[in-house]
Short mmCIF file of N, CA and C in Angstrom, two decimals:
data_model
loop_
_atom_site.label_atom_id
_atom_site.label_comp_id
_atom_site.label_asym_id
_atom_site.label_seq_id
_atom_site.Cartn_x
_atom_site.Cartn_y
_atom_site.Cartn_z
N UNK C 5 36.79 48.25 -107.71
CA UNK C 5 37.52 49.25 -108.47
C UNK C 5 36.66 49.70 -109.64
N UNK C 6 36.45 51.01 -109.77
CA UNK C 6 35.60 51.55 -110.81
C UNK C 6 36.28 51.55 -112.17
N UNK C 7 35.47 51.73 -113.18
CA UNK C 7 35.98 51.78 -114.54
C UNK C 7 36.43 53.20 -114.85
N UNK C 8 37.67 53.37 -115.27
CA UNK C 8 38.22 54.69 -115.56
C UNK C 8 38.20 54.91 -117.07
N UNK C 9 37.67 56.03 -117.49
CA UNK C 9 37.64 56.38 -118.90
C UNK C 9 38.96 57.04 -119.25
N UNK C 10 39.69 56.47 -120.23
CA UNK C 10 40.98 57.07 -120.58
C UNK C 10 40.81 58.44 -121.23
N UNK C 11 41.81 59.29 -121.04
CA UNK C 11 41.82 60.63 -121.62
C UNK C 11 42.66 60.58 -122.89
N UNK C 12 42.03 60.77 -124.05
CA UNK C 12 42.72 60.67 -125.32
C UNK C 12 43.20 62.02 -125.86
N UNK C 13 43.04 63.07 -125.12
CA UNK C 13 43.49 64.38 -125.56
C UNK C 13 44.90 64.63 -125.04
N UNK C 14 45.77 65.10 -125.89
CA UNK C 14 47.15 65.39 -125.52
C UNK C 14 47.52 66.74 -126.09
N UNK C 15 48.17 67.57 -125.29
CA UNK C 15 48.63 68.86 -125.78
C UNK C 15 50.15 68.89 -125.76
N UNK C 16 50.70 69.43 -126.83
CA UNK C 16 52.14 69.58 -126.96
C UNK C 16 52.41 71.04 -127.26
N UNK C 17 53.31 71.67 -126.49
CA UNK C 17 53.60 73.08 -126.71
C UNK C 17 54.16 73.30 -128.10
N UNK C 18 53.82 74.44 -128.70
CA UNK C 18 54.30 74.76 -130.04
C UNK C 18 54.80 76.19 -130.09
N UNK C 19 55.62 76.51 -131.05
CA UNK C 19 56.18 77.83 -131.21
C UNK C 19 55.33 78.70 -132.14
N UNK C 20 54.47 78.09 -132.93
CA UNK C 20 53.73 78.82 -133.95
C UNK C 20 52.27 78.94 -133.54
N UNK C 21 51.71 80.10 -133.73
CA UNK C 21 50.29 80.24 -133.45
C UNK C 21 49.53 79.90 -134.72
N UNK C 22 48.31 79.52 -134.56
CA UNK C 22 47.52 79.12 -135.73
C UNK C 22 46.07 78.98 -135.37
N UNK C 23 45.35 78.28 -136.18
CA UNK C 23 43.93 78.10 -135.94
C UNK C 23 43.56 76.65 -136.16
N UNK C 24 42.33 76.30 -135.80
CA UNK C 24 41.84 74.95 -135.99
C UNK C 24 41.72 74.60 -137.47
N UNK C 25 41.78 75.56 -138.36
CA UNK C 25 41.65 75.28 -139.79
C UNK C 25 42.81 74.46 -140.33
N UNK C 26 43.90 74.37 -139.61
CA UNK C 26 45.06 73.64 -140.11
C UNK C 26 45.14 72.24 -139.52
N UNK C 27 43.98 71.59 -139.35
CA UNK C 27 43.97 70.23 -138.83
C UNK C 27 44.67 69.29 -139.79
N UNK C 28 45.41 68.35 -139.25
CA UNK C 28 46.07 67.31 -140.03
C UNK C 28 45.69 65.96 -139.42
N UNK C 29 45.57 64.95 -140.25
CA UNK C 29 45.28 63.61 -139.76
C UNK C 29 46.45 62.71 -140.13
N UNK C 30 46.99 62.00 -139.15
CA UNK C 30 48.14 61.13 -139.39
C UNK C 30 47.65 59.73 -139.76
N UNK C 31 48.58 58.89 -140.19
CA UNK C 31 48.23 57.52 -140.55
C UNK C 31 47.90 56.68 -139.32
N UNK C 32 48.16 57.20 -138.13
CA UNK C 32 47.83 56.48 -136.91
C UNK C 32 46.45 56.83 -136.38
N UNK C 33 45.71 57.64 -137.12
CA UNK C 33 44.38 58.01 -136.68
C UNK C 33 44.38 59.16 -135.71
N UNK C 34 45.42 59.96 -135.69
CA UNK C 34 45.47 61.11 -134.79
C UNK C 34 45.13 62.37 -135.57
N UNK C 35 44.23 63.15 -135.02
CA UNK C 35 43.91 64.44 -135.61
C UNK C 35 44.66 65.49 -134.82
N UNK C 36 45.28 66.42 -135.51
CA UNK C 36 46.05 67.45 -134.83
C UNK C 36 45.73 68.81 -135.43
N UNK C 37 45.71 69.82 -134.61
CA UNK C 37 45.50 71.18 -135.07
C UNK C 37 46.16 72.15 -134.11
N UNK C 38 46.41 73.35 -134.57
CA UNK C 38 47.02 74.35 -133.71
C UNK C 38 45.94 75.19 -133.05
N UNK C 39 46.05 75.34 -131.75
CA UNK C 39 45.14 76.20 -131.00
C UNK C 39 46.00 77.06 -130.09
N UNK C 40 46.04 78.36 -130.38
CA UNK C 40 46.81 79.31 -129.59
C UNK C 40 48.25 78.84 -129.37
N UNK C 41 48.92 78.38 -130.43
CA UNK C 41 50.32 78.00 -130.35
C UNK C 41 50.58 76.64 -129.76
N UNK C 42 49.53 75.86 -129.50
CA UNK C 42 49.72 74.51 -128.97
C UNK C 42 49.15 73.51 -129.97
N UNK C 43 49.85 72.41 -130.16
CA UNK C 43 49.36 71.35 -131.03
C UNK C 43 48.51 70.42 -130.18
N UNK C 44 47.29 70.24 -130.59
CA UNK C 44 46.39 69.36 -129.86
C UNK C 44 46.11 68.13 -130.71
N UNK C 45 46.28 66.96 -130.14
CA UNK C 45 46.05 65.72 -130.87
C UNK C 45 45.08 64.86 -130.08
N UNK C 46 44.20 64.20 -130.78
CA UNK C 46 43.25 63.30 -130.14
C UNK C 46 43.04 62.08 -130.99
N UNK C 47 42.85 60.92 -130.34
CA UNK C 47 42.63 59.69 -131.09
C UNK C 47 41.27 59.75 -131.77
N UNK C 48 41.22 59.28 -132.98
CA UNK C 48 39.98 59.26 -133.73
C UNK C 48 39.57 57.81 -133.97
N UNK C 49 38.36 57.48 -133.58
CA UNK C 49 37.88 56.11 -133.73
C UNK C 49 37.37 55.86 -135.14
N UNK C 50 37.21 56.89 -135.94
CA UNK C 50 36.64 56.72 -137.27
C UNK C 50 37.69 56.73 -138.37
N UNK C 51 38.95 56.80 -138.04
CA UNK C 51 39.97 56.94 -139.07
C UNK C 51 40.72 55.65 -139.35
N UNK C 52 40.10 54.51 -139.13
CA UNK C 52 40.79 53.26 -139.34
C UNK C 52 40.64 52.72 -140.76
N UNK C 53 40.06 53.49 -141.64
CA UNK C 53 39.94 53.07 -143.03
C UNK C 53 41.32 53.09 -143.67
N UNK C 54 41.69 51.98 -144.31
CA UNK C 54 42.96 51.92 -145.02
C UNK C 54 42.68 51.64 -146.48
N UNK C 55 43.42 52.28 -147.34
CA UNK C 55 43.30 52.04 -148.77
C UNK C 55 44.63 51.53 -149.29
N UNK C 56 44.55 50.66 -150.28
CA UNK C 56 45.74 50.10 -150.90
C UNK C 56 45.38 49.72 -152.33
N UNK C 57 46.40 49.60 -153.15
CA UNK C 57 46.16 49.23 -154.55
C UNK C 57 46.44 47.75 -154.73
N UNK C 58 45.49 47.07 -155.38
CA UNK C 58 45.63 45.64 -155.66
C UNK C 58 44.84 45.32 -156.91
N UNK C 59 45.43 44.63 -157.82
CA UNK C 59 44.81 44.28 -159.12
C UNK C 59 44.41 45.52 -159.90
N UNK C 60 45.22 46.56 -159.79
CA UNK C 60 44.99 47.78 -160.56
C UNK C 60 43.85 48.64 -160.05
N UNK C 61 43.30 48.33 -158.88
CA UNK C 61 42.21 49.11 -158.30
C UNK C 61 42.57 49.52 -156.88
N UNK C 62 42.01 50.63 -156.45
CA UNK C 62 42.17 51.03 -155.06
C UNK C 62 41.16 50.24 -154.24
N UNK C 63 41.66 49.47 -153.29
CA UNK C 63 40.82 48.66 -152.42
C UNK C 63 40.71 49.35 -151.07
N UNK C 64 39.63 49.08 -150.35
CA UNK C 64 39.39 49.71 -149.06
C UNK C 64 39.25 48.65 -147.98
N UNK C 65 39.89 48.90 -146.85
CA UNK C 65 39.79 48.02 -145.69
C UNK C 65 39.28 48.84 -144.52
N UNK C 66 38.09 48.50 -144.02
CA UNK C 66 37.48 49.21 -142.90
C UNK C 66 37.20 48.21 -141.77
N UNK C 67 38.17 47.96 -140.91
CA UNK C 67 38.02 46.93 -139.89
C UNK C 67 37.17 47.31 -138.68
N UNK C 68 36.45 48.44 -138.72
CA UNK C 68 35.70 48.90 -137.55
C UNK C 68 34.60 47.93 -137.10
N UNK C 69 33.78 47.46 -138.03
CA UNK C 69 32.62 46.64 -137.69
C UNK C 69 32.86 45.16 -137.96
N UNK C 70 34.04 44.69 -137.67
CA UNK C 70 34.41 43.32 -138.03
C UNK C 70 34.38 42.41 -136.81
N UNK C 71 34.45 41.10 -137.09
CA UNK C 71 34.46 40.11 -136.01
C UNK C 71 35.68 40.27 -135.11
N UNK C 72 36.81 40.66 -135.66
CA UNK C 72 37.98 40.93 -134.86
C UNK C 72 38.93 39.77 -134.67
N UNK C 73 38.78 38.68 -135.43
CA UNK C 73 39.77 37.62 -135.36
C UNK C 73 41.08 38.15 -135.91
N UNK C 74 42.20 37.78 -135.32
CA UNK C 74 43.50 38.22 -135.80
C UNK C 74 43.95 37.41 -137.01
N UNK C 75 43.44 36.20 -137.12
CA UNK C 75 43.89 35.29 -138.17
C UNK C 75 42.74 34.38 -138.60
N UNK C 76 42.74 34.03 -139.88
CA UNK C 76 41.78 33.06 -140.40
C UNK C 76 42.59 31.88 -140.94
N UNK C 77 42.19 30.69 -140.57
CA UNK C 77 42.81 29.48 -141.09
C UNK C 77 41.85 28.91 -142.14
N UNK C 78 42.26 29.04 -143.41
CA UNK C 78 41.44 28.54 -144.51
C UNK C 78 41.67 27.04 -144.68
N UNK C 79 40.65 26.32 -145.17
CA UNK C 79 40.78 24.87 -145.32
C UNK C 79 41.73 24.48 -146.45
N UNK C 80 42.11 23.22 -146.46
CA UNK C 80 43.03 22.69 -147.47
C UNK C 80 42.37 22.59 -148.85
N UNK C 81 41.10 22.84 -148.93
CA UNK C 81 40.38 22.71 -150.20
C UNK C 81 40.57 23.91 -151.13
N UNK C 82 41.26 24.96 -150.67
CA UNK C 82 41.51 26.11 -151.55
C UNK C 82 42.42 25.69 -152.70
N UNK C 83 42.15 26.20 -153.88
CA UNK C 83 43.02 25.92 -155.01
C UNK C 83 44.32 26.70 -154.87
N UNK C 84 45.35 26.24 -155.59
CA UNK C 84 46.65 26.93 -155.56
C UNK C 84 46.48 28.36 -156.07
N UNK C 85 45.64 28.54 -157.08
CA UNK C 85 45.40 29.88 -157.64
C UNK C 85 44.79 30.81 -156.59
N UNK C 86 43.82 30.31 -155.82
CA UNK C 86 43.18 31.13 -154.79
C UNK C 86 44.16 31.43 -153.67
N UNK C 87 44.98 30.46 -153.28
CA UNK C 87 46.00 30.70 -152.24
C UNK C 87 46.98 31.77 -152.70
N UNK C 88 47.42 31.71 -153.96
CA UNK C 88 48.34 32.72 -154.48
C UNK C 88 47.69 34.11 -154.46
N UNK C 89 46.41 34.18 -154.85
CA UNK C 89 45.70 35.47 -154.83
C UNK C 89 45.59 36.01 -153.41
N UNK C 90 45.32 35.15 -152.44
CA UNK C 90 45.20 35.60 -151.05
C UNK C 90 46.56 36.02 -150.48
N UNK C 91 47.63 35.35 -150.88
CA UNK C 91 48.98 35.78 -150.48
C UNK C 91 49.25 37.19 -151.03
N UNK C 92 48.90 37.40 -152.29
CA UNK C 92 49.10 38.70 -152.92
C UNK C 92 48.26 39.78 -152.24
N UNK C 93 47.01 39.46 -151.93
CA UNK C 93 46.13 40.39 -151.23
C UNK C 93 46.70 40.76 -149.87
N UNK C 94 47.16 39.78 -149.13
CA UNK C 94 47.72 40.05 -147.80
C UNK C 94 48.90 41.00 -147.90
N UNK C 95 49.78 40.76 -148.85
CA UNK C 95 50.95 41.63 -149.01
C UNK C 95 50.53 43.06 -149.35
N UNK C 96 49.57 43.22 -150.26
CA UNK C 96 49.11 44.55 -150.66
C UNK C 96 48.40 45.28 -149.52
N UNK C 97 47.65 44.53 -148.70
CA UNK C 97 46.86 45.13 -147.62
C UNK C 97 47.65 45.32 -146.33
N UNK C 98 48.90 44.88 -146.29
CA UNK C 98 49.68 44.99 -145.07
C UNK C 98 49.35 43.92 -144.05
N UNK C 99 48.79 42.82 -144.51
CA UNK C 99 48.48 41.69 -143.64
C UNK C 99 49.52 40.60 -143.87
N UNK C 100 49.33 39.45 -143.25
CA UNK C 100 50.26 38.34 -143.37
C UNK C 100 49.54 37.12 -143.91
N UNK C 101 50.25 36.28 -144.66
CA UNK C 101 49.70 35.01 -145.14
C UNK C 101 50.81 33.99 -145.15
N UNK C 102 50.44 32.75 -144.80
CA UNK C 102 51.41 31.67 -144.77
C UNK C 102 50.70 30.38 -145.13
N UNK C 103 51.30 29.63 -146.05
CA UNK C 103 50.78 28.31 -146.42
C UNK C 103 51.72 27.25 -145.87
N UNK C 104 51.14 26.15 -145.41
CA UNK C 104 51.96 25.05 -144.92
C UNK C 104 51.23 23.73 -145.15
N UNK C 105 51.99 22.67 -145.22
CA UNK C 105 51.43 21.35 -145.44
C UNK C 105 51.94 20.75 -146.74
N UNK C 106 51.68 19.47 -146.96
CA UNK C 106 52.13 18.84 -148.20
C UNK C 106 51.40 19.41 -149.41
N UNK C 107 51.97 19.21 -150.58
CA UNK C 107 51.50 19.85 -151.82
C UNK C 107 49.99 19.76 -152.03
N UNK C 108 49.40 18.63 -151.88
CA UNK C 108 47.96 18.48 -152.13
C UNK C 108 47.08 18.89 -150.97
N UNK C 109 47.66 19.18 -149.81
CA UNK C 109 46.88 19.50 -148.61
C UNK C 109 47.40 20.75 -147.92
N UNK C 110 47.61 21.81 -148.67
CA UNK C 110 48.17 23.03 -148.10
C UNK C 110 47.09 23.86 -147.42
N UNK C 111 47.40 24.28 -146.21
CA UNK C 111 46.52 25.10 -145.40
C UNK C 111 47.02 26.54 -145.48
N UNK C 112 46.12 27.50 -145.55
CA UNK C 112 46.50 28.92 -145.60
C UNK C 112 46.02 29.63 -144.35
N UNK C 113 46.95 30.34 -143.71
CA UNK C 113 46.60 31.22 -142.58
C UNK C 113 46.78 32.65 -143.07
N UNK C 114 45.80 33.51 -142.78
CA UNK C 114 45.72 34.85 -143.33
C UNK C 114 45.29 35.78 -142.20
N UNK C 115 45.98 36.92 -142.02
CA UNK C 115 45.51 37.85 -141.01
C UNK C 115 46.52 38.88 -140.56
N UNK C 116 46.16 39.56 -139.48
CA UNK C 116 47.00 40.59 -138.88
C UNK C 116 48.19 39.98 -138.16
N UNK C 117 47.99 38.84 -137.53
CA UNK C 117 49.04 38.17 -136.77
C UNK C 117 48.87 36.67 -136.94
N UNK C 118 49.89 36.01 -137.45
CA UNK C 118 49.81 34.56 -137.63
C UNK C 118 50.27 33.81 -136.39
N UNK C 119 50.85 34.53 -135.44
CA UNK C 119 51.32 33.92 -134.19
C UNK C 119 50.36 34.19 -133.04
N UNK C 120 49.10 34.33 -133.34
CA UNK C 120 48.12 34.70 -132.32
C UNK C 120 47.68 33.48 -131.51
N UNK C 121 47.06 33.76 -130.41
CA UNK C 121 46.46 32.75 -129.56
C UNK C 121 45.36 32.04 -130.36
N UNK C 122 45.20 30.74 -130.22
CA UNK C 122 44.14 30.03 -130.96
C UNK C 122 42.74 30.61 -130.75
N UNK C 123 42.50 31.26 -129.62
CA UNK C 123 41.19 31.87 -129.38
C UNK C 123 40.95 33.06 -130.31
N UNK C 124 42.01 33.65 -130.85
CA UNK C 124 41.88 34.80 -131.75
C UNK C 124 41.94 34.39 -133.21
N UNK C 125 41.88 33.08 -133.47
CA UNK C 125 41.97 32.57 -134.84
C UNK C 125 40.65 31.93 -135.24
N UNK C 126 40.13 32.33 -136.38
CA UNK C 126 38.93 31.72 -136.95
C UNK C 126 39.38 30.53 -137.78
N UNK C 127 39.02 29.34 -137.34
CA UNK C 127 39.42 28.13 -138.05
C UNK C 127 38.22 27.61 -138.83
N UNK C 128 38.28 27.75 -140.14
CA UNK C 128 37.21 27.26 -140.99
C UNK C 128 37.31 25.74 -141.08
N UNK C 129 36.19 25.04 -141.17
CA UNK C 129 36.23 23.57 -141.21
C UNK C 129 37.11 23.07 -142.36
N UNK C 130 37.97 22.10 -142.06
CA UNK C 130 38.94 21.59 -143.03
C UNK C 130 38.31 20.99 -144.27
N UNK C 131 37.14 20.44 -144.15
CA UNK C 131 36.53 19.75 -145.29
C UNK C 131 35.63 20.67 -146.11
N UNK C 132 35.49 21.93 -145.71
CA UNK C 132 34.55 22.82 -146.41
C UNK C 132 35.13 23.31 -147.74
N UNK C 133 34.30 23.30 -148.75
CA UNK C 133 34.63 23.83 -150.07
C UNK C 133 34.08 25.25 -150.11
N UNK C 134 34.94 26.25 -150.13
CA UNK C 134 34.49 27.64 -150.13
C UNK C 134 34.43 28.18 -151.55
N UNK C 135 33.33 28.83 -151.87
CA UNK C 135 33.23 29.50 -153.16
C UNK C 135 33.95 30.85 -153.06
N UNK C 136 34.21 31.47 -154.19
CA UNK C 136 34.85 32.79 -154.18
C UNK C 136 33.99 33.80 -153.43
N UNK C 137 32.68 33.70 -153.57
CA UNK C 137 31.77 34.61 -152.86
C UNK C 137 31.88 34.43 -151.35
N UNK C 138 31.98 33.17 -150.91
CA UNK C 138 32.10 32.91 -149.47
C UNK C 138 33.44 33.41 -148.92
N UNK C 139 34.50 33.27 -149.70
CA UNK C 139 35.81 33.79 -149.27
C UNK C 139 35.75 35.31 -149.14
N UNK C 140 35.11 35.96 -150.11
CA UNK C 140 34.94 37.42 -150.04
C UNK C 140 34.14 37.82 -148.80
N UNK C 141 33.10 37.05 -148.49
CA UNK C 141 32.28 37.33 -147.31
C UNK C 141 33.10 37.19 -146.03
N UNK C 142 33.93 36.16 -145.94
CA UNK C 142 34.79 35.97 -144.77
C UNK C 142 35.77 37.14 -144.62
N UNK C 143 36.37 37.56 -145.74
CA UNK C 143 37.32 38.67 -145.70
C UNK C 143 36.63 39.98 -145.34
N UNK C 144 35.42 40.18 -145.83
CA UNK C 144 34.67 41.41 -145.53
C UNK C 144 34.26 41.46 -144.07
N UNK C 145 33.72 40.36 -143.54
CA UNK C 145 33.22 40.38 -142.17
C UNK C 145 34.33 40.34 -141.12
N UNK C 146 35.51 39.84 -141.49
CA UNK C 146 36.57 39.77 -140.49
C UNK C 146 37.59 40.90 -140.61
N UNK C 147 37.90 41.36 -141.82
CA UNK C 147 38.93 42.38 -141.99
C UNK C 147 38.40 43.67 -142.62
N UNK C 148 37.13 43.72 -142.95
CA UNK C 148 36.56 44.92 -143.57
C UNK C 148 37.00 45.12 -145.01
N UNK C 149 37.40 44.04 -145.67
CA UNK C 149 37.80 44.11 -147.08
C UNK C 149 36.55 44.05 -147.95
N UNK C 150 35.80 45.14 -147.95
CA UNK C 150 34.50 45.18 -148.61
C UNK C 150 34.60 45.30 -150.14
N UNK C 151 35.70 45.82 -150.64
CA UNK C 151 35.78 46.08 -152.07
C UNK C 151 36.34 44.89 -152.87
N UNK C 152 36.68 43.80 -152.21
CA UNK C 152 37.21 42.62 -152.88
C UNK C 152 36.03 41.87 -153.52
N UNK C 153 36.20 41.51 -154.79
CA UNK C 153 35.15 40.79 -155.52
C UNK C 153 35.62 39.36 -155.78
N UNK C 154 34.68 38.46 -156.07
CA UNK C 154 35.06 37.08 -156.41
C UNK C 154 36.02 37.02 -157.60
N UNK C 155 35.89 37.92 -158.53
CA UNK C 155 36.80 37.93 -159.69
C UNK C 155 38.22 38.28 -159.27
N UNK C 156 38.39 39.03 -158.18
CA UNK C 156 39.72 39.40 -157.70
C UNK C 156 40.50 38.20 -157.17
N UNK C 157 39.81 37.21 -156.62
CA UNK C 157 40.51 36.10 -155.97
C UNK C 157 40.47 34.81 -156.76
N UNK C 158 39.90 34.83 -157.96
CA UNK C 158 39.90 33.61 -158.78
C UNK C 158 40.70 33.83 -160.05
#
């Protein structure tokens, strides 16, 4: 069976005539414009940049060139302050975060889906002590959170 290339172009009849100058981009990454009274929409692979406000700054999330894990399991060595900051970041970015375990040994799971298959979860070694710079690197390479600084999470 051969590989079929999907067709991402869709046309929807419209009542109004117009021109390509009235292109609109939706939050789903669809570009649309009027061509001879028809609305044409096509998926855009470059529109996955998301912006959100966190710590009084506009942060950017560009997940295009990322590892693609759905979830990261951070080790129990994170401080309570860092876990709180990551919970806050997840909420602002539209991601999920959950801490579990006894008070001194709390594990943090952070990502797009916390109920993912273990193969889609990056499990950092439990005994590793992560610096703020290393946490930022993990967030940047997995979720495209390039604008997060060590000062944001400490």
